[in-house]
CSV table of C-alpha atoms in Angstrom, one decimal:
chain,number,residue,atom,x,y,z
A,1,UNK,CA,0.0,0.0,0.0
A,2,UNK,CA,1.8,3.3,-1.2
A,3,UNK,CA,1.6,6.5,0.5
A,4,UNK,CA,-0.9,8.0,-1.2
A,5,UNK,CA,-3.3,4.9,-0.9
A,6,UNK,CA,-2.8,4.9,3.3
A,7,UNK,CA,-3.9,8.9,3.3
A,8,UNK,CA,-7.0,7.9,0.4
A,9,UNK,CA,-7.9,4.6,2.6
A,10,UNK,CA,-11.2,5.3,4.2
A,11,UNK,CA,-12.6,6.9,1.1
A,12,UNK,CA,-11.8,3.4,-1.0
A,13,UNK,CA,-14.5,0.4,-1.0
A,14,UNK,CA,-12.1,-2.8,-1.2
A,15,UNK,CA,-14.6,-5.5,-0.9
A,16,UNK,CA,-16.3,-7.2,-3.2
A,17,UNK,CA,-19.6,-5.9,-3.7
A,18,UNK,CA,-21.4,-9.2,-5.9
A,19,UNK,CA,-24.0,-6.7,-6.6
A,20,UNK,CA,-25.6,-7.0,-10.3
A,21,UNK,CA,-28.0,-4.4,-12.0
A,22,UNK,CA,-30.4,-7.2,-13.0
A,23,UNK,CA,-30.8,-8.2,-9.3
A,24,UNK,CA,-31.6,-4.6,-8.3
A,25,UNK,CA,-35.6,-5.1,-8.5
A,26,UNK,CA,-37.7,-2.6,-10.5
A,27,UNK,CA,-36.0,0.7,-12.1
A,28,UNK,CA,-35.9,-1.3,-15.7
A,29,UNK,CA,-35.2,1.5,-17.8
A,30,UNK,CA,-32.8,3.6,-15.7
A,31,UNK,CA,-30.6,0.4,-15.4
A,32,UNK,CA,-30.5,0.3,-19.0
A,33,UNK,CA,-29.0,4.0,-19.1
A,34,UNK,CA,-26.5,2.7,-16.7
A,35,UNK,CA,-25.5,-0.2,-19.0
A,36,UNK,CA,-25.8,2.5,-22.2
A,37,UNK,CA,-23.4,4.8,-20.8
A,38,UNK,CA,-21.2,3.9,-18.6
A,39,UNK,CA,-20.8,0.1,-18.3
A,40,UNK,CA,-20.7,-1.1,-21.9
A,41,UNK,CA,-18.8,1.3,-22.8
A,42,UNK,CA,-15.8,1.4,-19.9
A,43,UNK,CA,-16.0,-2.3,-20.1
A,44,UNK,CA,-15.8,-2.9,-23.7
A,45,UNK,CA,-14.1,-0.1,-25.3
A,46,UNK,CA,-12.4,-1.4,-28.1
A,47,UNK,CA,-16.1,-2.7,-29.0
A,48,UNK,CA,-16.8,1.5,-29.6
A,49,UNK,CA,-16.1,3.7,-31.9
A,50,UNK,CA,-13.7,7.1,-30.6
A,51,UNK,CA,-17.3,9.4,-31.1
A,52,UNK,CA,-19.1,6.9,-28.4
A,53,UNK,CA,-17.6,7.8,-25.4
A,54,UNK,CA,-18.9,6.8,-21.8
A,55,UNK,CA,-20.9,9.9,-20.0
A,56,UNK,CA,-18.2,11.4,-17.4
A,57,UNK,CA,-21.0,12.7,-14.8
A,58,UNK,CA,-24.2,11.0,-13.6
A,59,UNK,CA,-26.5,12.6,-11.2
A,60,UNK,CA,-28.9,10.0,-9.4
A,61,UNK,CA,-31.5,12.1,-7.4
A,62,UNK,CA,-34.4,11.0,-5.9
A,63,UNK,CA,-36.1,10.3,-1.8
A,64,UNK,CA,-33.6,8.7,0.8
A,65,UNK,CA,-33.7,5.5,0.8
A,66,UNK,CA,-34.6,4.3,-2.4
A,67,UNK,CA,-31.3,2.5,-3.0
A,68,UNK,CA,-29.3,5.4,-5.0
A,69,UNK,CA,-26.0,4.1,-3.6
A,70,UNK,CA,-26.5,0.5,-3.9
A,71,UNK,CA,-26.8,1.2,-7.7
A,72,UNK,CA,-23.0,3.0,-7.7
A,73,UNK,CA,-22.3,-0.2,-6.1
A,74,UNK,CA,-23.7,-2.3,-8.5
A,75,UNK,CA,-22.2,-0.2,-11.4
A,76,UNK,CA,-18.3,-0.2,-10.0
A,77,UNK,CA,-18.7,-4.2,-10.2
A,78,UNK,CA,-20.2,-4.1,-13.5
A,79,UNK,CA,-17.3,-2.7,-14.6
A,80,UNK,CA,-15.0,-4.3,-13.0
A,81,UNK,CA,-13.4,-1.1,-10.8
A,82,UNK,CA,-12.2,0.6,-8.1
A,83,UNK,CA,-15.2,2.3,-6.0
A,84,UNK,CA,-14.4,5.7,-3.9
A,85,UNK,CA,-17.2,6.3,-2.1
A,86,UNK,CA,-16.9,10.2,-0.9
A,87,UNK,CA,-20.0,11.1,1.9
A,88,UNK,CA,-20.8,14.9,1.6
A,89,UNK,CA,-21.4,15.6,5.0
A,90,UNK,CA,-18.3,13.6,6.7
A,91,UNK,CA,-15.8,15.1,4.2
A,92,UNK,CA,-17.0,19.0,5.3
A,93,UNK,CA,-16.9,18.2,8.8
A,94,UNK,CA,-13.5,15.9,8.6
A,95,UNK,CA,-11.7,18.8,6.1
A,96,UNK,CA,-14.0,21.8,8.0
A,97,UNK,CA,-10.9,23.4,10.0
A,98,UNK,CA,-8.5,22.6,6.9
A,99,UNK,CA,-6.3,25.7,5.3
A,100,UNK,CA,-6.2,22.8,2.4
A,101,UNK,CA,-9.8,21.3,2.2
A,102,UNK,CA,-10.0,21.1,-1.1
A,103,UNK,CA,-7.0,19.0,-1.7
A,104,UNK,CA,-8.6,15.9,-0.7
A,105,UNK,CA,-11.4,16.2,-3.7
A,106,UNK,CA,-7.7,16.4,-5.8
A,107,UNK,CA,-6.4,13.6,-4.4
A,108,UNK,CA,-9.5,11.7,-5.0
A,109,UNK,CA,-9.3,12.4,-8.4
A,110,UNK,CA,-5.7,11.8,-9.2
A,111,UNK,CA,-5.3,8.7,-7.5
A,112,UNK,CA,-9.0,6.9,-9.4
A,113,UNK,CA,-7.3,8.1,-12.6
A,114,UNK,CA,-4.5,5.8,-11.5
A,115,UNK,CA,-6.7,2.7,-10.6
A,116,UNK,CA,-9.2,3.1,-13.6
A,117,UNK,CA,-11.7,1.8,-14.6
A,118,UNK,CA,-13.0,3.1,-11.2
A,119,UNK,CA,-16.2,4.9,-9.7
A,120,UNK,CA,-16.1,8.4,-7.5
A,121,UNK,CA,-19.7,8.2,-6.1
A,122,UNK,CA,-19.9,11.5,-4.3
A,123,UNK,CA,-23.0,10.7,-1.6
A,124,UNK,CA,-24.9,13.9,-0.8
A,125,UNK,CA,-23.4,16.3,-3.8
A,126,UNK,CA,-25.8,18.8,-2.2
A,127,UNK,CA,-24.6,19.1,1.2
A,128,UNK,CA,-21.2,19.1,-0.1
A,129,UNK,CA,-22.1,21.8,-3.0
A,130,UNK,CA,-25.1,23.3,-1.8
A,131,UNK,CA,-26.0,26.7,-3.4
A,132,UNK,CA,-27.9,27.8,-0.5
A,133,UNK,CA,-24.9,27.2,1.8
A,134,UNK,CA,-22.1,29.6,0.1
A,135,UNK,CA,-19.5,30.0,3.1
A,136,UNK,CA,-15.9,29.8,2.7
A,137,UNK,CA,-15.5,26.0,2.7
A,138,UNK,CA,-18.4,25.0,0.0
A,139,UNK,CA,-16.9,27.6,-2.3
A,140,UNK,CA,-13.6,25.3,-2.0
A,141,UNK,CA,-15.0,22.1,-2.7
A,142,UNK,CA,-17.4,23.5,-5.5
A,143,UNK,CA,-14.4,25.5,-7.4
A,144,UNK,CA,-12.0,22.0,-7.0
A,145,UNK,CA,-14.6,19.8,-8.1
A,146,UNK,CA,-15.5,22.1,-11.3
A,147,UNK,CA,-11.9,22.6,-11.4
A,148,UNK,CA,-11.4,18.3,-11.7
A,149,UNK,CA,-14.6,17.8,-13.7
A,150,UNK,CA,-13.1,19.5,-16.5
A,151,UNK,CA,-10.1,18.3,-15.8
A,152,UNK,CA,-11.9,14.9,-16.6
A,153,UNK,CA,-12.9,15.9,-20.0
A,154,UNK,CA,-10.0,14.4,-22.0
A,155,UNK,CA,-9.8,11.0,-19.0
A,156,UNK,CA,-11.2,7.6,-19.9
A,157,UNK,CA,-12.4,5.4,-17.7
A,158,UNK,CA,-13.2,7.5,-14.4
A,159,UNK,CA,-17.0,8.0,-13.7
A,160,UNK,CA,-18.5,10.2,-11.4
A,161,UNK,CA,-21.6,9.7,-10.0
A,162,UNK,CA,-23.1,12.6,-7.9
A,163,UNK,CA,-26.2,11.3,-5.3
A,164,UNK,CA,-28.5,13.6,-4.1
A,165,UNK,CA,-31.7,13.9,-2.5
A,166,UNK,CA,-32.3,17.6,-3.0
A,167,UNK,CA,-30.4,18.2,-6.5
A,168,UNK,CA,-32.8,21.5,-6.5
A,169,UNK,CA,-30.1,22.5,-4.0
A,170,UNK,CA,-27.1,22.2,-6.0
A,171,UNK,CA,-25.5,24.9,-7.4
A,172,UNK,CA,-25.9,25.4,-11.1
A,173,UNK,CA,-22.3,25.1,-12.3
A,174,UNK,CA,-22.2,21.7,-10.6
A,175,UNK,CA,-25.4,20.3,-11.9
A,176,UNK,CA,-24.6,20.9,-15.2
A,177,UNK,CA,-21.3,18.5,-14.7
A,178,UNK,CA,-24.1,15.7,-15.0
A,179,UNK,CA,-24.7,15.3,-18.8
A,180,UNK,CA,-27.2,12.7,-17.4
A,181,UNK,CA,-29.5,12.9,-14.5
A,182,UNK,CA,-31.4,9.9,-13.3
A,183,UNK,CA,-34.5,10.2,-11.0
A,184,UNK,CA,-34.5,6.8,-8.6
A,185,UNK,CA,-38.4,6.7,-8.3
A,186,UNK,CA,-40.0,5.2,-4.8
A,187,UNK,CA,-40.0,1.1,-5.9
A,188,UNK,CA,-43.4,0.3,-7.6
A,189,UNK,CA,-45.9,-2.2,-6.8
A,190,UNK,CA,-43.7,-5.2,-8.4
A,191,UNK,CA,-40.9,-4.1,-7.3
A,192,UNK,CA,-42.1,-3.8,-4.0
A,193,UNK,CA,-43.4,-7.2,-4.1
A,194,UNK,CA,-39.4,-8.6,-4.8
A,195,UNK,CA,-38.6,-6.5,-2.0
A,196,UNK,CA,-40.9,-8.6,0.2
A,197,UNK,CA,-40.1,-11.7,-1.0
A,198,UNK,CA,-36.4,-11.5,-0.6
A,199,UNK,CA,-36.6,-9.5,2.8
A,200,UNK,CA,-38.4,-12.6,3.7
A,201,UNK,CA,-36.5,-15.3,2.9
A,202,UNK,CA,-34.3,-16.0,5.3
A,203,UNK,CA,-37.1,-15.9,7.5
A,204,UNK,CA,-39.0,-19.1,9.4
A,205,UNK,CA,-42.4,-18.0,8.2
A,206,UNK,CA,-45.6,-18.8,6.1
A,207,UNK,CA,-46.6,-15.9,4.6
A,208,UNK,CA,-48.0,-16.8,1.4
A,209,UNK,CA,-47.8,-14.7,-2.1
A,210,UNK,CA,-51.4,-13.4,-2.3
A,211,UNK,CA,-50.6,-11.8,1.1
A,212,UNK,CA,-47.2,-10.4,0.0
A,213,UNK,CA,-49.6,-8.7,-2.8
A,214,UNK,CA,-51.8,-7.5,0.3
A,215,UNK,CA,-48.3,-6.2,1.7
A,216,UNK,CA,-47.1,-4.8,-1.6
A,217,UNK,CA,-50.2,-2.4,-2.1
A,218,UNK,CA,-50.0,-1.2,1.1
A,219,UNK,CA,-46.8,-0.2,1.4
A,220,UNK,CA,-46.9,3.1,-1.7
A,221,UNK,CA,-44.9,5.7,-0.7
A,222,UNK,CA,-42.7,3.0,0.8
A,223,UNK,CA,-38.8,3.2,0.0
A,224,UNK,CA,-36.5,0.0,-0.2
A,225,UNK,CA,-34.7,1.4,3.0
A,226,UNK,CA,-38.5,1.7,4.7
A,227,UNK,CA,-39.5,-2.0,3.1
A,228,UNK,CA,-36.3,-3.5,4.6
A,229,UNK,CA,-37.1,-1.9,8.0
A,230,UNK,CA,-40.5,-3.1,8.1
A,231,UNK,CA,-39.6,-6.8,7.2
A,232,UNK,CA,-36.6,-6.7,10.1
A,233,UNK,CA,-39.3,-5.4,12.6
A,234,UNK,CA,-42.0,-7.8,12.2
A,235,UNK,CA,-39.4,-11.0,12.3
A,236,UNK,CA,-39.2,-9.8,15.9
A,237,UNK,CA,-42.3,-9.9,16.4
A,238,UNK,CA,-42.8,-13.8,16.9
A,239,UNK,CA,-39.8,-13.2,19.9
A,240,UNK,CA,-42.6,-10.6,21.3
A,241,UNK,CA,-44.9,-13.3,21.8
A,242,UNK,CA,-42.4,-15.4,23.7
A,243,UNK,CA,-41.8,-12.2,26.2
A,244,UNK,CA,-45.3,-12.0,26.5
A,245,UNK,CA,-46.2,-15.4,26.9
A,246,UNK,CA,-47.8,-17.1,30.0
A,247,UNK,CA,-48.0,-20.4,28.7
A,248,UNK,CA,-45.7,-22.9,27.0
A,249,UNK,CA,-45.8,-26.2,25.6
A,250,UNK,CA,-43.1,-29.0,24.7
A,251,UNK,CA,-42.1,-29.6,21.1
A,252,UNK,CA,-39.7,-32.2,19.7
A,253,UNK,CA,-36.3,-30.9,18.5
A,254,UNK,CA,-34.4,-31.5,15.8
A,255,UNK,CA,-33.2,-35.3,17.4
A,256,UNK,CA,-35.2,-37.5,20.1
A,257,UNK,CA,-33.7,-35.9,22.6
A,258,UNK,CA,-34.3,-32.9,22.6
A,259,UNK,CA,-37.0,-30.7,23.2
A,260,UNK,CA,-38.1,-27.2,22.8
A,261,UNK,CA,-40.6,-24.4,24.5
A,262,UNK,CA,-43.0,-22.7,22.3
A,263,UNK,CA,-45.5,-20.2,23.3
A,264,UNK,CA,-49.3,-21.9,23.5
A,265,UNK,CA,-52.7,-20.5,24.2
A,266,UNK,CA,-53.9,-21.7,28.0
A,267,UNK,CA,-56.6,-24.0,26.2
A,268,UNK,CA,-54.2,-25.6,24.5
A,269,UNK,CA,-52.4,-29.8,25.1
A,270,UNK,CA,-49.8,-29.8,26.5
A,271,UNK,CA,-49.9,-26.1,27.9
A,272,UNK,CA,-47.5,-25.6,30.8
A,273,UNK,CA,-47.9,-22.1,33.2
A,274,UNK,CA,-44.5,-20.1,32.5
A,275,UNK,CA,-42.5,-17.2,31.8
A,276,UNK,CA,-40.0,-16.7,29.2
A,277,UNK,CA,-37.9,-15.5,31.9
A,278,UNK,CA,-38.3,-19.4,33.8
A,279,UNK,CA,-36.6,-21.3,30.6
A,280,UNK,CA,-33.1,-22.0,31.7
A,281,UNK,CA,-31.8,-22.7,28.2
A,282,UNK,CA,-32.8,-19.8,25.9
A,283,UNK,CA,-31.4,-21.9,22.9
A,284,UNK,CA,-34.7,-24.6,23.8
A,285,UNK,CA,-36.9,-21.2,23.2
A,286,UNK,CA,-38.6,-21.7,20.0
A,287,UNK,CA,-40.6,-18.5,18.9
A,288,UNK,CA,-43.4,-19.6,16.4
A,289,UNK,CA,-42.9,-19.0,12.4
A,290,UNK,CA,-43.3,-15.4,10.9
A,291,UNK,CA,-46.9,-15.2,9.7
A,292,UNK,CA,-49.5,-12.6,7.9
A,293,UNK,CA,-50.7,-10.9,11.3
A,294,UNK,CA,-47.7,-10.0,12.5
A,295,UNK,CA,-46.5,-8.3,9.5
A,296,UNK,CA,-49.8,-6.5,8.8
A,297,UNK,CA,-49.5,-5.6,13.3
A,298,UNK,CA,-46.0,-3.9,12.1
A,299,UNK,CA,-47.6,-1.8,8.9
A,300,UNK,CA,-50.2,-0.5,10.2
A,301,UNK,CA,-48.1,1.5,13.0
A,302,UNK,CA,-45.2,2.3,10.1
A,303,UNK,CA,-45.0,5.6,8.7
A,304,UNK,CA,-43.5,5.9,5.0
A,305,UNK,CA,-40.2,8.5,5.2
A,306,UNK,CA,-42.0,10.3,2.1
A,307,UNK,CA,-45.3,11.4,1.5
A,308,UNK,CA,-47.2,12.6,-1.7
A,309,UNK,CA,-45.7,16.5,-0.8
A,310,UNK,CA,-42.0,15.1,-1.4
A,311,UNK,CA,-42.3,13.6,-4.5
A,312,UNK,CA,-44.1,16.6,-6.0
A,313,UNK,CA,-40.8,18.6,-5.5
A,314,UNK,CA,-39.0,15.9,-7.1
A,315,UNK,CA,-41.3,16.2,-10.4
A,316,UNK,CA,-41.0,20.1,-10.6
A,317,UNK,CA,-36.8,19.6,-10.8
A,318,UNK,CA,-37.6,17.2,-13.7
A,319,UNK,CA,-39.4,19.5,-15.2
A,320,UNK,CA,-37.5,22.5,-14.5
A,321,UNK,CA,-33.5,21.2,-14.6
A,322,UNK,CA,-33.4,18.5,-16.8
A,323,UNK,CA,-33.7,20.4,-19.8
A,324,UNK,CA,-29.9,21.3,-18.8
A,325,UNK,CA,-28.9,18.2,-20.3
């Protein structure tokens, strides 16, 4: 590991991410601009001719949550490449009291142009370059990233993607380093459905597929980071029953010989009078499986992060800015 790599370290992804575009769910057509301008052609170049050139600048906007980095992700193993992953708000607070602050958004730069093919994703562009926000050390970081953004122009194989979820906040010079800019929608209803299904299967349950379509259409305005919440919340929610519990009966184990405690209604055989709390082996407690009730129990007291409000400022910047492509 060279110098310049030990200073760069905690910006640089190392592991493997194993994440593919066609198992992101949903979001059909933007992974097809992904594979259109950037990954086809960084991966294949010789395959294109020197007028098709891959796009230098990719702003994903959209909610929080809805799985904007996960795609960078999936897009630096697509093409085979380092991944700098740069967070907005930690590299103003990290660089804040720095005579040099901008440096490190250099240094970025420099060394991905030395590693290519390789991804900067830049996580909250508009905290880092927000036009409403014009002190001393967002004036920096804008002018070096223009400054390295043009510096780009003539580099192949360094991408940039900007994430934000308020590009009506960015300041016009640096939106209009994104020759594309990609909305990452709230997941529709078959996506959402995926979502569901895959949150779930790791899961002792025996919820069925009509009610993941009962979950599914109740959970618009839902993100993926919402989904994935919901789904972690209600597997605890057979463990509630075991804290709550006043009766338990015996159940075989896995061999004759042993035997586990599972929370029982009083009416029920076998039904012995007991606490959680009495069960000297927690590894015998055997909370029942996931089912319908309990995930439906966890919905209806979940809030969605976004409402109908949000998303309408989200359609007025794609009306209003993306005619700056």
């Amino acid at each position: 590991m060279d110098i310049e790599e030990i200073k760069l370290n905690e910006y640089i992804m190392k592991e493997k991410f194993n994440i593919k575009l066609e198992e992101v769910a949903g979001l059909e057509k933007e992974k097809e601009y992904f594979k259109q301008f950037i990954i086809n052609p960084v991966k294949f170049q010789k395959h294109f001719k020197s007028n098709t050139k891959p796009l230098k600048g990719i702003l994903l906007y959209g909610p929080p949550g809805v799985g904007k980095t996960y795609l960078s992700k999936a897009v630096a193993n697509e093409i085979e490449g380092h991944f700098f992953y740069v967070s907005g708000p930690m590299l103003v607070s990290k660089w804040l009291a720095q005579s040099n602050s901008g440096r490190i958004i250099k240094d970025i730069f420099d060394y991905a142009k030395k590693k290519k093919p390789a991804v900067i994703c830049f996580d909250e562009i508009d905290f880092m370059t927000n036009s409403n926000n014009d002190n001393d050390i967002t004036r920096i970081y804008k002018q070096e990233f223009l400054n390295q953004m043009k510096e780009l122009e003539n580099e192949e194989g360094v991408v940039i993607l900007g994430i934000a979820a308020k590009p009506w906040e960015l300041d016009r010079a640096v939106r209009k380093c994104f020759q594309k800019k990609i909305y990452i929608p709230l997941p529709e209803l078959n996506a959402r459905k995926i979502m569901i299904h895959f949150n779930l299967k790791d899961f002792q349950h025996n919820i069925t597929d009509e009610q993941i379509e009962y979950l599914a259409k109740n959970t618009e305005f839902f993100s993926c980071s919402d989904i994935y919440s919901i789904s972690q919340d209600a597997y605890y929610e057979p463990f509630r029953k075991c804290q709550k519990a006043e009766y338990f009966k015996k159940i075989k184990g896995n061999n004759s010989l042993e035997w586990n405690y599972t929370p029982c209604q009083k009416n029920e055989s076998g039904a012995i009078k007991m606490k959680m709390s009495e069960i000297t082996d927690p590894k015998t407690i055997l909370p029942p499986k996931l089912n319908f009730e309990d995930f439906k129990k966890v919905l209806v007291r979940t809030r969605p992060a976004v409402g109908p409000d949000d998303l309408k400022k989200y359609e007025k910047y794609n009306e209003e800015f993306n005619q700056e492509e």
